[in-house]
mmCIF file of C-alpha atoms and ligand atoms in Angstrom:
data_model
loop_
_atom_site.group_PDB
_atom_site.id
_atom_site.type_symbol
_atom_site.label_atom_id
_atom_site.label_comp_id
_atom_site.label_asym_id
_atom_site.label_seq_id
_atom_site.Cartn_x
_atom_site.Cartn_y
_atom_site.Cartn_z
ATOM 1 C CA MET A 1 -15.620 5.817 19.648
ATOM 2 C CA LEU A 2 -15.276 6.539 15.927
ATOM 3 C CA LYS A 3 -17.880 5.299 13.453
ATOM 4 C CA PHE A 4 -16.423 3.716 10.322
ATOM 5 C CA ALA A 5 -18.020 2.843 6.983
ATOM 6 C CA LEU A 6 -16.531 0.817 4.129
ATOM 7 C CA VAL A 7 -16.776 1.634 0.440
ATOM 8 C CA GLY A 8 -15.869 -1.572 -1.420
ATOM 9 C CA CYS A 9 -16.613 -5.038 -0.005
ATOM 10 C CA GLY A 10 -14.066 -7.128 -1.917
ATOM 11 C CA ARG A 11 -11.009 -9.089 -0.796
ATOM 12 C CA ILE A 12 -9.333 -6.535 1.460
ATOM 13 C CA SER A 13 -12.614 -5.515 3.119
ATOM 14 C CA ARG A 14 -12.487 -8.760 5.145
ATOM 15 C CA LYS A 15 -9.304 -7.553 6.811
ATOM 16 C CA HIS A 16 -10.834 -4.141 7.599
ATOM 17 C CA VAL A 17 -13.988 -5.768 9.003
ATOM 18 C CA SER A 18 -12.083 -8.145 11.283
ATOM 19 C CA VAL A 19 -9.645 -5.485 12.490
ATOM 20 C CA LEU A 20 -12.375 -2.889 13.146
ATOM 21 C CA GLN A 21 -14.168 -5.483 15.284
ATOM 22 C CA GLU A 22 -11.011 -5.932 17.360
ATOM 23 C CA ILE A 23 -10.468 -2.217 18.031
ATOM 24 C CA GLU A 24 -12.426 -0.931 21.019
ATOM 25 C CA GLN A 25 -12.482 2.712 19.906
ATOM 26 C CA ALA A 26 -13.971 1.817 16.494
ATOM 27 C CA SER A 27 -17.343 0.618 15.332
ATOM 28 C CA LEU A 28 -18.275 -0.355 11.783
ATOM 29 C CA VAL A 29 -21.706 1.149 11.111
ATOM 30 C CA ALA A 30 -22.380 0.649 7.379
ATOM 31 C CA VAL A 31 -20.898 -0.768 4.174
ATOM 32 C CA CYS A 32 -21.346 -0.150 0.473
ATOM 33 C CA ASP A 33 -20.537 -2.021 -2.721
ATOM 34 C CA ILE A 34 -21.976 -1.585 -6.202
ATOM 35 C CA ILE A 35 -22.336 -5.390 -6.223
ATOM 36 C CA GLU A 36 -25.286 -5.801 -3.872
ATOM 37 C CA GLN A 37 -24.541 -9.367 -2.856
ATOM 38 C CA ARG A 38 -21.035 -8.394 -1.689
ATOM 39 C CA ALA A 39 -22.388 -5.520 0.402
ATOM 40 C CA LYS A 40 -25.130 -7.732 1.821
ATOM 41 C CA ALA A 41 -22.769 -10.624 2.607
ATOM 42 C CA THR A 42 -20.511 -8.211 4.517
ATOM 43 C CA ALA A 43 -23.268 -6.361 6.390
ATOM 44 C CA GLU A 44 -25.703 -9.102 7.354
ATOM 45 C CA PRO A 45 -23.491 -11.082 9.775
ATOM 46 C CA LEU A 46 -22.715 -7.776 11.520
ATOM 47 C CA GLY A 47 -26.334 -6.620 11.634
ATOM 48 C CA ILE A 48 -25.500 -3.278 9.995
ATOM 49 C CA PRO A 49 -27.058 -1.570 6.959
ATOM 50 C CA TYR A 50 -25.641 -1.970 3.461
ATOM 51 C CA TYR A 51 -25.845 0.238 0.378
ATOM 52 C CA THR A 52 -25.035 0.065 -3.302
ATOM 53 C CA ASP A 53 -24.577 3.845 -3.629
ATOM 54 C CA TYR A 54 -22.126 5.557 -1.279
ATOM 55 C CA HIS A 55 -23.842 8.942 -1.613
ATOM 56 C CA ARG A 56 -26.994 7.419 -0.125
ATOM 57 C CA MET A 57 -24.970 5.816 2.653
ATOM 58 C CA LEU A 58 -23.126 9.031 3.500
ATOM 59 C CA LYS A 59 -26.333 11.089 3.502
ATOM 60 C CA ARG A 60 -28.256 8.643 5.720
ATOM 61 C CA GLU A 61 -25.747 7.287 8.242
ATOM 62 C CA LYS A 62 -23.808 9.014 11.018
ATOM 63 C CA ILE A 63 -20.191 8.282 10.032
ATOM 64 C CA ASP A 64 -16.814 9.693 11.128
ATOM 65 C CA VAL A 65 -14.376 7.797 8.885
ATOM 66 C CA VAL A 66 -14.808 6.236 5.440
ATOM 67 C CA ASN A 67 -12.425 3.467 4.347
ATOM 68 C CA ILE A 68 -12.161 3.419 0.550
ATOM 69 C CA LEU A 69 -11.375 -0.143 -0.578
ATOM 70 C CA THR A 70 -12.200 0.100 -4.264
ATOM 71 C CA PRO A 71 -9.972 -0.729 -7.276
ATOM 72 C CA SER A 72 -6.835 1.430 -7.236
ATOM 73 C CA GLY A 73 -7.630 3.446 -10.377
ATOM 74 C CA LEU A 74 -10.926 4.583 -8.790
ATOM 75 C CA HIS A 75 -9.400 5.914 -5.546
ATOM 76 C CA GLY A 76 -9.031 9.428 -6.984
ATOM 77 C CA ARG A 77 -12.652 9.703 -8.087
ATOM 78 C CA HIS A 78 -13.991 8.223 -4.851
ATOM 79 C CA VAL A 79 -11.860 10.366 -2.546
ATOM 80 C CA LEU A 80 -12.800 13.521 -4.487
ATOM 81 C CA ASP A 81 -16.505 12.642 -4.110
ATOM 82 C CA ILE A 82 -16.405 11.616 -0.474
ATOM 83 C CA VAL A 83 -14.207 14.490 0.713
ATOM 84 C CA GLU A 84 -17.145 16.840 0.118
ATOM 85 C CA TYR A 85 -18.969 15.195 3.062
ATOM 86 C CA GLY A 86 -16.197 16.412 5.395
ATOM 87 C CA LEU A 87 -15.541 12.919 6.809
ATOM 88 C CA GLN A 88 -12.045 11.587 7.527
ATOM 89 C CA ILE A 89 -10.764 9.243 4.799
ATOM 90 C CA VAL A 90 -8.697 6.071 4.814
ATOM 91 C CA VAL A 91 -7.762 4.918 1.318
ATOM 92 C CA GLU A 92 -6.160 1.585 0.506
ATOM 93 C CA LYS A 93 -2.791 1.539 -1.218
ATOM 94 C CA PRO A 94 -1.721 2.787 -3.676
ATOM 95 C CA ILE A 95 -3.055 6.298 -3.050
ATOM 96 C CA ALA A 96 -3.955 6.527 -6.765
ATOM 97 C CA LEU A 97 -2.375 5.592 -10.091
ATOM 98 C CA THR A 98 -1.522 9.022 -11.489
ATOM 99 C CA LEU A 99 0.288 11.879 -9.780
ATOM 100 C CA GLU A 100 -2.432 14.264 -10.967
ATOM 101 C CA ASP A 101 -5.047 12.240 -9.066
ATOM 102 C CA ALA A 102 -2.860 12.121 -5.953
ATOM 103 C CA ASP A 103 -2.317 15.895 -6.110
ATOM 104 C CA ARG A 104 -6.050 16.562 -6.519
ATOM 105 C CA MET A 105 -6.822 14.290 -3.564
ATOM 106 C CA ILE A 106 -4.255 16.005 -1.325
ATOM 107 C CA GLU A 107 -5.460 19.466 -2.373
ATOM 108 C CA ALA A 108 -9.135 18.604 -1.789
ATOM 109 C CA CYS A 109 -8.440 17.131 1.661
ATOM 110 C CA ASP A 110 -6.400 20.218 2.614
ATOM 111 C CA ARG A 111 -9.170 22.530 1.369
ATOM 112 C CA THR A 112 -11.895 20.750 3.325
ATOM 113 C CA GLY A 113 -9.833 20.034 6.458
ATOM 114 C CA VAL A 114 -10.176 16.275 5.965
ATOM 115 C CA LYS A 115 -7.378 13.955 7.072
ATOM 116 C CA LEU A 116 -6.311 11.472 4.389
ATOM 117 C CA PHE A 117 -4.635 8.226 5.485
ATOM 118 C CA VAL A 118 -3.081 5.815 2.975
ATOM 119 C CA VAL A 119 -2.894 2.170 4.088
ATOM 120 C CA LYS A 120 0.775 1.169 4.258
ATOM 121 C CA GLN A 121 0.428 -1.370 7.016
ATOM 122 C CA ASN A 122 3.936 -2.810 6.670
ATOM 123 C CA ARG A 123 5.388 0.350 8.200
ATOM 124 C CA TYR A 124 3.767 -0.824 11.439
ATOM 125 C CA ASN A 125 5.352 -4.297 11.429
ATOM 126 C CA LEU A 126 7.236 -4.687 14.709
ATOM 127 C CA ALA A 127 10.526 -5.579 13.020
ATOM 128 C CA VAL A 128 10.200 -2.706 10.531
ATOM 129 C CA GLN A 129 9.535 -0.252 13.376
ATOM 130 C CA GLN A 130 12.775 -1.434 15.016
ATOM 131 C CA LEU A 131 14.673 -1.054 11.740
ATOM 132 C CA LYS A 132 13.388 2.518 11.371
ATOM 133 C CA LYS A 133 14.347 3.251 14.965
ATOM 134 C CA ALA A 134 17.904 2.013 14.298
ATOM 135 C CA LEU A 135 18.081 4.194 11.165
ATOM 136 C CA ASP A 136 16.776 7.270 13.005
ATOM 137 C CA LYS A 137 19.353 6.716 15.746
ATOM 138 C CA GLY A 138 22.071 6.729 13.073
ATOM 139 C CA ARG A 139 23.175 3.185 13.901
ATOM 140 C CA PHE A 140 23.907 2.291 10.264
ATOM 141 C CA GLY A 141 26.277 5.188 9.681
ATOM 142 C CA LYS A 142 26.643 5.926 5.991
ATOM 143 C CA LEU A 143 24.010 4.023 4.012
ATOM 144 C CA VAL A 144 25.340 1.794 1.228
ATOM 145 C CA LEU A 145 22.607 -0.365 -0.304
ATOM 146 C CA GLY A 146 18.892 -0.962 0.233
ATOM 147 C CA THR A 147 17.087 -3.880 -1.393
ATOM 148 C CA VAL A 148 13.464 -4.969 -1.446
ATOM 149 C CA ARG A 149 12.286 -8.269 -2.801
ATOM 150 C CA VAL A 150 8.737 -9.454 -3.478
ATOM 151 C CA ARG A 151 8.477 -13.071 -4.572
ATOM 152 C CA TRP A 152 4.783 -13.802 -4.515
ATOM 153 C CA CYS A 153 2.462 -16.047 -6.484
ATOM 154 C CA ARG A 154 -0.500 -14.600 -8.424
ATOM 155 C CA ASP A 155 -1.768 -16.901 -11.164
ATOM 156 C CA GLN A 156 -4.141 -16.329 -14.068
ATOM 157 C CA ALA A 157 -7.153 -17.198 -11.874
ATOM 158 C CA TYR A 158 -6.200 -14.317 -9.529
ATOM 159 C CA TYR A 159 -6.157 -11.854 -12.427
ATOM 160 C CA ASP A 160 -9.307 -13.262 -14.010
ATOM 161 C CA GLN A 161 -11.462 -12.917 -10.880
ATOM 162 C CA ASP A 162 -12.100 -9.179 -11.461
ATOM 163 C CA ALA A 163 -11.951 -7.176 -14.680
ATOM 164 C CA TRP A 164 -9.808 -4.381 -13.194
ATOM 165 C CA ARG A 165 -6.900 -6.604 -12.179
ATOM 166 C CA GLY A 166 -3.832 -6.544 -14.377
ATOM 167 C CA THR A 167 -4.969 -3.466 -16.346
ATOM 168 C CA TRP A 168 -3.086 -0.210 -16.886
ATOM 169 C CA ALA A 169 -6.234 1.810 -16.282
ATOM 170 C CA LEU A 170 -7.211 0.505 -12.848
ATOM 171 C CA ASP A 171 -4.440 -1.638 -11.347
ATOM 172 C CA GLY A 172 -0.873 -1.676 -12.703
ATOM 173 C CA GLY A 173 1.386 -4.708 -12.341
ATOM 174 C CA VAL A 174 3.295 -6.285 -9.490
ATOM 175 C CA LEU A 175 5.266 -3.071 -8.937
ATOM 176 C CA THR A 176 2.122 -0.993 -8.353
ATOM 177 C CA ASN A 177 -0.123 -3.467 -6.638
ATOM 178 C CA GLN A 178 1.920 -5.910 -4.573
ATOM 179 C CA ALA A 179 5.335 -4.188 -4.329
ATOM 180 C CA SER A 180 4.018 -0.701 -3.557
ATOM 181 C CA HIS A 181 4.371 -1.597 0.145
ATOM 182 C CA HIS A 182 8.011 -2.570 -0.261
ATOM 183 C CA ILE A 183 8.838 0.397 -2.461
ATOM 184 C CA ASP A 184 7.318 2.617 0.227
ATOM 185 C CA LEU A 185 9.459 0.909 2.899
ATOM 186 C CA LEU A 186 12.618 1.281 0.830
ATOM 187 C CA GLU A 187 12.128 5.036 0.399
ATOM 188 C CA TRP A 188 11.060 5.446 4.018
ATOM 189 C CA CYS A 189 14.304 3.806 5.149
ATOM 190 C CA MET A 190 16.786 5.021 2.535
ATOM 191 C CA GLY A 191 15.505 8.539 1.846
ATOM 192 C CA GLU A 192 14.878 10.502 -1.306
ATOM 193 C CA VAL A 193 15.429 8.814 -4.673
ATOM 194 C CA GLY A 194 17.547 10.686 -7.235
ATOM 195 C CA SER A 195 17.139 8.418 -10.251
ATOM 196 C CA VAL A 196 15.878 5.034 -11.402
ATOM 197 C CA PHE A 197 16.456 2.613 -14.262
ATOM 198 C CA ALA A 198 14.013 -0.268 -14.637
ATOM 199 C CA MET A 199 12.955 -3.246 -16.726
ATOM 200 C CA THR A 200 9.785 -5.324 -16.623
ATOM 201 C CA ALA A 201 8.449 -8.527 -18.163
ATOM 202 C CA THR A 202 5.191 -10.442 -18.315
ATOM 203 C CA ARG A 203 6.232 -14.070 -18.053
ATOM 204 C CA LEU A 204 3.556 -16.406 -16.728
ATOM 205 C CA VAL A 205 0.132 -14.753 -17.074
ATOM 206 C CA ASP A 206 -1.867 -13.049 -19.798
ATOM 207 C CA ILE A 207 -2.299 -9.450 -18.534
ATOM 208 C CA GLU A 208 -1.652 -5.943 -19.912
ATOM 209 C CA VAL A 209 0.903 -5.097 -17.228
ATOM 210 C CA GLU A 210 4.073 -6.712 -15.818
ATOM 211 C CA ASP A 211 4.181 -9.749 -13.547
ATOM 212 C CA THR A 212 7.901 -9.192 -12.965
ATOM 213 C CA GLY A 213 10.057 -6.094 -12.615
ATOM 214 C CA VAL A 214 13.507 -4.984 -11.520
ATOM 215 C CA ALA A 215 14.745 -1.480 -10.821
ATOM 216 C CA LEU A 216 18.084 0.078 -9.916
ATOM 217 C CA LEU A 217 17.942 3.203 -7.784
ATOM 218 C CA LYS A 218 20.346 5.947 -6.869
ATOM 219 C CA PHE A 219 19.357 7.812 -3.721
ATOM 220 C CA THR A 220 20.211 11.487 -3.331
ATOM 221 C CA SER A 221 22.514 10.443 -0.446
ATOM 222 C CA GLY A 222 24.649 8.535 -2.974
ATOM 223 C CA ALA A 223 23.532 5.113 -1.689
ATOM 224 C CA LEU A 224 22.161 2.560 -4.162
ATOM 225 C CA GLY A 225 18.958 0.530 -4.172
ATOM 226 C CA ILE A 226 17.463 -2.527 -5.846
ATOM 227 C CA ILE A 227 13.819 -3.441 -6.294
ATOM 228 C CA GLU A 228 13.065 -7.011 -7.334
ATOM 229 C CA ALA A 229 9.370 -7.851 -7.645
ATOM 230 C CA THR A 230 7.523 -10.757 -9.165
ATOM 231 C CA ASN A 231 4.108 -12.367 -8.958
ATOM 232 C CA ALA A 232 5.476 -15.255 -10.993
ATOM 233 C CA THR A 233 6.892 -17.254 -8.089
ATOM 234 C CA ARG A 234 5.458 -20.778 -8.259
ATOM 235 C CA PRO A 235 3.826 -22.744 -6.778
ATOM 236 C CA LYS A 236 3.266 -20.431 -3.775
ATOM 237 C CA ASP A 237 4.346 -17.176 -2.087
ATOM 238 C CA LEU A 238 7.966 -17.194 -1.015
ATOM 239 C CA GLU A 239 9.075 -13.862 0.369
ATOM 240 C CA GLY A 240 8.491 -10.146 0.965
ATOM 241 C CA SER A 241 11.683 -8.609 2.315
ATOM 242 C CA ILE A 242 13.877 -5.591 2.850
ATOM 243 C CA SER A 243 17.583 -5.400 3.568
ATOM 244 C CA ILE A 244 19.504 -2.289 4.547
ATOM 245 C CA LEU A 245 23.292 -2.244 4.522
ATOM 246 C CA GLY A 246 25.316 0.563 6.039
ATOM 247 C CA GLU A 247 28.804 1.419 7.224
ATOM 248 C CA HIS A 248 28.173 0.056 10.746
ATOM 249 C CA GLY A 249 25.493 -2.587 10.332
ATOM 250 C CA ALA A 250 23.172 -4.730 8.256
ATOM 251 C CA VAL A 251 19.543 -5.713 8.768
ATOM 252 C CA GLU A 252 17.390 -8.087 6.721
ATOM 253 C CA ILE A 253 13.688 -8.534 7.426
ATOM 254 C CA ALA A 254 11.906 -11.191 5.404
ATOM 255 C CA GLY A 255 9.089 -13.716 5.842
ATOM 256 C CA PHE A 256 5.959 -13.370 3.674
ATOM 257 C CA ALA A 257 5.296 -9.771 4.591
ATOM 258 C CA VAL A 258 8.453 -8.176 6.004
ATOM 259 C CA ASN A 259 8.018 -9.381 9.583
ATOM 260 C CA GLU A 260 10.736 -11.944 10.213
ATOM 261 C CA ILE A 261 14.190 -10.700 11.167
ATOM 262 C CA ARG A 262 16.747 -12.684 9.221
ATOM 263 C CA THR A 263 19.851 -10.610 9.994
ATOM 264 C CA TRP A 264 20.404 -8.001 12.700
ATOM 265 C CA GLN A 265 24.068 -7.102 13.085
ATOM 266 C CA PHE A 266 25.857 -3.916 14.141
ATOM 267 C CA ASP A 267 29.488 -3.337 14.991
ATOM 268 C CA HIS A 268 28.416 -1.599 18.228
ATOM 269 C CA GLU A 269 25.845 -3.296 20.473
ATOM 270 C CA ASP A 270 22.953 -1.229 21.735
ATOM 271 C CA GLY A 271 20.154 -1.789 24.269
ATOM 272 C CA GLN A 272 17.859 -2.176 21.253
ATOM 273 C CA ASP A 273 19.588 -5.456 20.297
ATOM 274 C CA LYS A 274 18.829 -7.250 23.565
ATOM 275 C CA ASP A 275 15.388 -8.744 22.831
ATOM 276 C CA ILE A 276 15.262 -8.051 19.098
ATOM 277 C CA TRP A 277 14.893 -11.740 18.181
ATOM 278 C CA THR A 278 12.354 -12.590 20.861
ATOM 279 C CA ARG A 279 10.093 -9.508 20.905
ATOM 280 C CA TYR A 280 9.999 -8.244 17.341
ATOM 281 C CA ASN A 281 10.252 -11.329 15.178
ATOM 282 C CA GLN A 282 7.054 -12.800 13.729
ATOM 283 C CA ASN A 283 5.911 -14.304 10.423
ATOM 284 C CA PRO A 284 2.209 -13.936 9.636
ATOM 285 C CA PRO A 285 0.196 -16.717 7.985
ATOM 286 C CA ASP A 286 -0.511 -14.639 4.840
ATOM 287 C CA VAL A 287 0.928 -11.753 2.847
ATOM 288 C CA TYR A 288 -1.455 -9.178 4.379
ATOM 289 C CA GLY A 289 0.518 -9.426 7.625
ATOM 290 C CA PHE A 290 -0.467 -7.988 10.999
ATOM 291 C CA GLY A 291 -0.155 -4.272 10.328
ATOM 292 C CA HIS A 292 -3.765 -3.258 9.492
ATOM 293 C CA LYS A 293 -4.755 -3.222 13.164
ATOM 294 C CA LEU A 294 -1.811 -1.042 14.220
ATOM 295 C CA PHE A 295 -2.414 1.179 11.191
ATOM 296 C CA LEU A 296 -6.100 1.742 11.985
ATOM 297 C CA GLU A 297 -5.315 2.311 15.683
ATOM 298 C CA ASP A 298 -2.887 5.008 14.577
ATOM 299 C CA VAL A 299 -5.579 6.539 12.341
ATOM 300 C CA ILE A 300 -7.884 6.760 15.373
ATOM 301 C CA ARG A 301 -5.120 8.246 17.531
ATOM 302 C CA SER A 302 -4.314 10.808 14.884
ATOM 303 C CA ILE A 303 -7.972 11.846 14.451
ATOM 304 C CA ASN A 304 -8.620 12.047 18.191
ATOM 305 C CA SER A 305 -5.460 14.045 18.886
ATOM 306 C CA ASN A 306 -5.694 16.070 15.675
ATOM 307 C CA THR A 307 -2.137 15.164 14.683
ATOM 308 C CA ARG A 308 -0.648 14.045 11.392
ATOM 309 C CA GLY A 309 -0.872 10.344 10.508
ATOM 310 C CA LEU A 310 2.284 8.391 9.679
ATOM 311 C CA VAL A 311 1.162 7.912 6.073
ATOM 312 C CA ASP A 312 -0.809 10.955 4.951
ATOM 313 C CA GLY A 313 -1.404 12.001 1.351
ATOM 314 C CA PHE A 314 2.124 13.417 0.914
ATOM 315 C CA GLU A 315 3.731 10.228 2.257
ATOM 316 C CA GLY A 316 1.431 8.055 0.130
ATOM 317 C CA ARG A 317 2.342 10.091 -2.963
ATOM 318 C CA LYS A 318 6.095 9.427 -2.628
ATOM 319 C CA SER A 319 6.023 5.742 -3.583
ATOM 320 C CA LEU A 320 3.505 6.524 -6.350
ATOM 321 C CA GLU A 321 5.969 9.022 -7.828
ATOM 322 C CA LEU A 322 8.715 6.395 -7.798
ATOM 323 C CA ILE A 323 6.420 3.774 -9.347
ATOM 324 C CA ASN A 324 5.509 6.237 -12.116
ATOM 325 C CA ALA A 325 9.239 6.912 -12.638
ATOM 326 C CA ILE A 326 9.910 3.165 -12.873
ATOM 327 C CA TYR A 327 7.311 2.810 -15.660
ATOM 328 C CA GLU A 328 8.640 5.958 -17.329
ATOM 329 C CA SER A 329 12.075 4.321 -17.413
ATOM 330 C CA VAL A 330 10.654 1.044 -18.757
ATOM 331 C CA GLU A 331 8.780 2.789 -21.583
ATOM 332 C CA SER A 332 11.591 5.203 -22.495
ATOM 333 C CA GLY A 333 14.491 2.774 -21.981
ATOM 334 C CA ARG A 334 16.290 5.549 -20.046
ATOM 335 C CA GLU A 335 17.355 6.346 -16.510
ATOM 336 C CA VAL A 336 14.734 8.727 -15.096
ATOM 337 C CA ARG A 337 15.684 11.511 -12.715
ATOM 338 C CA LEU A 338 13.183 12.551 -10.083
ATOM 339 C CA LYS A 339 11.372 15.033 -10.085
ATOM 340 C CA PHE A 340 9.942 14.438 -13.517
ATOM 341 C CA ARG A 341 6.780 14.858 -15.557
ATOM 342 C CA PRO A 342 5.462 11.479 -16.772
ATOM 343 C CA GLU A 343 5.352 11.378 -20.575
ATOM 344 C CA HIS A 344 5.458 7.686 -21.381
ATOM 345 C CA CYS A 345 4.160 6.049 -18.164
ATOM 346 C CA ARG A 346 0.903 4.230 -18.985
ATOM 347 C CA LEU A 347 -0.249 3.710 -15.400
ATOM 348 C CA GLY A 348 -3.759 5.074 -14.881
ATOM 349 C CA ARG A 349 -3.745 6.586 -18.365
ATOM 350 C CA GLU A 350 -4.888 3.817 -20.695
ATOM 351 C CA THR A 351 -8.583 3.392 -21.397
ATOM 352 C CA PHE A 352 -10.126 0.593 -19.392
ATOM 353 C CA ASN A 353 -10.609 -2.335 -21.730
ATOM 354 C CA GLN A 354 -13.342 -4.425 -20.149
ATOM 355 C CA ARG A 355 -12.295 -7.679 -21.777
ATOM 356 C CA LYS A 356 -13.403 -9.895 -18.902
ATOM 357 C CA SER A 357 -16.952 -10.679 -17.852
ATOM 358 C CA THR A 358 -16.943 -9.914 -14.087
ATOM 359 C CA SER A 359 -17.462 -6.501 -12.337
HETATM 360 N N1 NAD B 401 -3.037 -3.139 2.054
HETATM 361 C C1 NAD B 401 -3.024 -4.316 1.460
HETATM 362 O O1 NAD B 401 -2.236 -5.205 1.793
HETATM 363 C C2 NAD B 401 -3.990 -4.587 0.346
HETATM 364 C C3 NAD B 401 -4.284 -5.901 -0.005
HETATM 365 C C4 NAD B 401 -5.218 -6.125 -1.020
HETATM 366 C C5 NAD B 401 -5.785 -5.057 -1.710
HETATM 367 N N2 NAD B 401 -5.428 -3.786 -1.366
HETATM 368 C C6 NAD B 401 -5.992 -2.642 -2.114
HETATM 369 O O2 NAD B 401 -7.383 -2.550 -1.846
HETATM 370 C C7 NAD B 401 -8.087 -2.108 -3.013
HETATM 371 C C8 NAD B 401 -9.185 -3.121 -3.335
HETATM 372 O O3 NAD B 401 -8.586 -4.377 -3.577
HETATM 373 P P1 NAD B 401 -9.430 -5.741 -3.448
HETATM 374 O O4 NAD B 401 -8.467 -6.840 -3.660
HETATM 375 O O5 NAD B 401 -10.264 -5.731 -2.227
HETATM 376 O O6 NAD B 401 -10.370 -5.582 -4.751
HETATM 377 P P2 NAD B 401 -11.794 -6.251 -5.016
HETATM 378 O O7 NAD B 401 -12.054 -6.156 -6.477
HETATM 379 O O8 NAD B 401 -11.834 -7.600 -4.355
HETATM 380 O O9 NAD B 401 -12.775 -5.275 -4.234
HETATM 381 C C9 NAD B 401 -13.067 -3.972 -4.680
HETATM 382 C C10 NAD B 401 -14.552 -3.758 -4.469
HETATM 383 O O10 NAD B 401 -14.889 -2.380 -4.754
HETATM 384 C C11 NAD B 401 -16.192 -2.396 -5.289
HETATM 385 N N3 NAD B 401 -16.487 -1.101 -5.926
HETATM 386 C C12 NAD B 401 -16.069 -0.631 -7.122
HETATM 387 N N4 NAD B 401 -16.596 0.582 -7.361
HETATM 388 C C13 NAD B 401 -17.366 0.888 -6.277
HETATM 389 C C14 NAD B 401 -18.179 1.999 -5.937
HETATM 390 N N5 NAD B 401 -18.322 3.060 -6.747
HETATM 391 N N6 NAD B 401 -18.830 1.968 -4.758
HETATM 392 C C15 NAD B 401 -18.720 0.913 -3.922
HETATM 393 N N7 NAD B 401 -17.969 -0.184 -4.200
HETATM 394 C C16 NAD B 401 -17.302 -0.182 -5.374
HETATM 395 C C17 NAD B 401 -16.178 -3.570 -6.241
HETATM 396 O O11 NAD B 401 -17.476 -3.982 -6.612
HETATM 397 C C18 NAD B 401 -15.417 -4.601 -5.425
HETATM 398 O O12 NAD B 401 -16.284 -5.430 -4.668
HETATM 399 C C19 NAD B 401 -7.031 -1.960 -4.114
HETATM 400 O O13 NAD B 401 -6.654 -0.612 -4.218
HETATM 401 C C20 NAD B 401 -5.869 -2.797 -3.618
HETATM 402 O O14 NAD B 401 -4.615 -2.325 -4.070
HETATM 403 C C21 NAD B 401 -4.571 -3.534 -0.354
#
């Protein structure tokens, strides 16, 4: 049984609380939020202690794993603090906003022997796992084109609910926040990215960052990729999808959160195809999907067996590097070749302008 604690009791904490209650090998023992009423509202129904200072919580409670669920631009600072307690760390996506933060986090976890897990729950979607299996078996042959599409709805009220949302300093736009899952999936499936050219726009809300973005990718394999992401779909969420096209087959997985198989076709049948539509096809009720439970079960397995998690710091850093390259391309108006040193990318670098009244 591993003892978990949460740092951050906002929107995504509800998912962590419900999933940790479902997992037999996990128990949630304490929570913390700088907003006392959020911490209290999370802890009281569970009969566990709550804190407004994570140092106090970590000094007082017996904890094995800390889930960091704070605004994205604070992940670096919070991981670097908490790593010194020697506890295992789960951090919500994205790992951080700057590559320097991600590198410091990875280095500190290595130095202290702490495992760092970055939440990329869509990798655990049943349909996505089958897609990855088909790729690893070489069923696609030569890869041609990979596309991810995020057509979600986030209105002004969503951005106005917390001061950090929609800022360069602490959040980033649709590409960093919502599409970071899909960008991660695209790289996981298609391999290393060689270069990217991107454009963004802010169409329907008043925020510092983009609500819409498109990017063209060239993978080092020679295959091409497209990222299409918008929070300006109205009046409600439409789709989160990936499609992979290769010499011998094509797969599309869509639904709200990359769970629903739309196309599964190969020129050679395989035992894998038999129950693909019946066993691996599901569309969740919301964009969070089903993957958090499988993700956290894998975290527990990895800690108990002392093996590497599927999305450790290095894996989590890859999509962050591509997102930084996308913004570098937007700001410079040029195709950006990876590896690169960000010069123009504003993500995580602007000063936080607290123009809204809430936290
Ligand atoms: N995996 C997913 O699908 C998914 C979905 C939503 C959000 N997220 C990620 O989760 C993170 C949080 O998002 P959210 O929507 O829950 O935000 P939120 O604003 O609703 O919650 C963040 C909470 O962190 C608290 N906090 C800030 N500093 C703190 C500190 N020093 N100590 C303790 N608490 C502190 C805030 O008071 C707030 O309650 C973001 O990085 C976001 O990208 C992931």
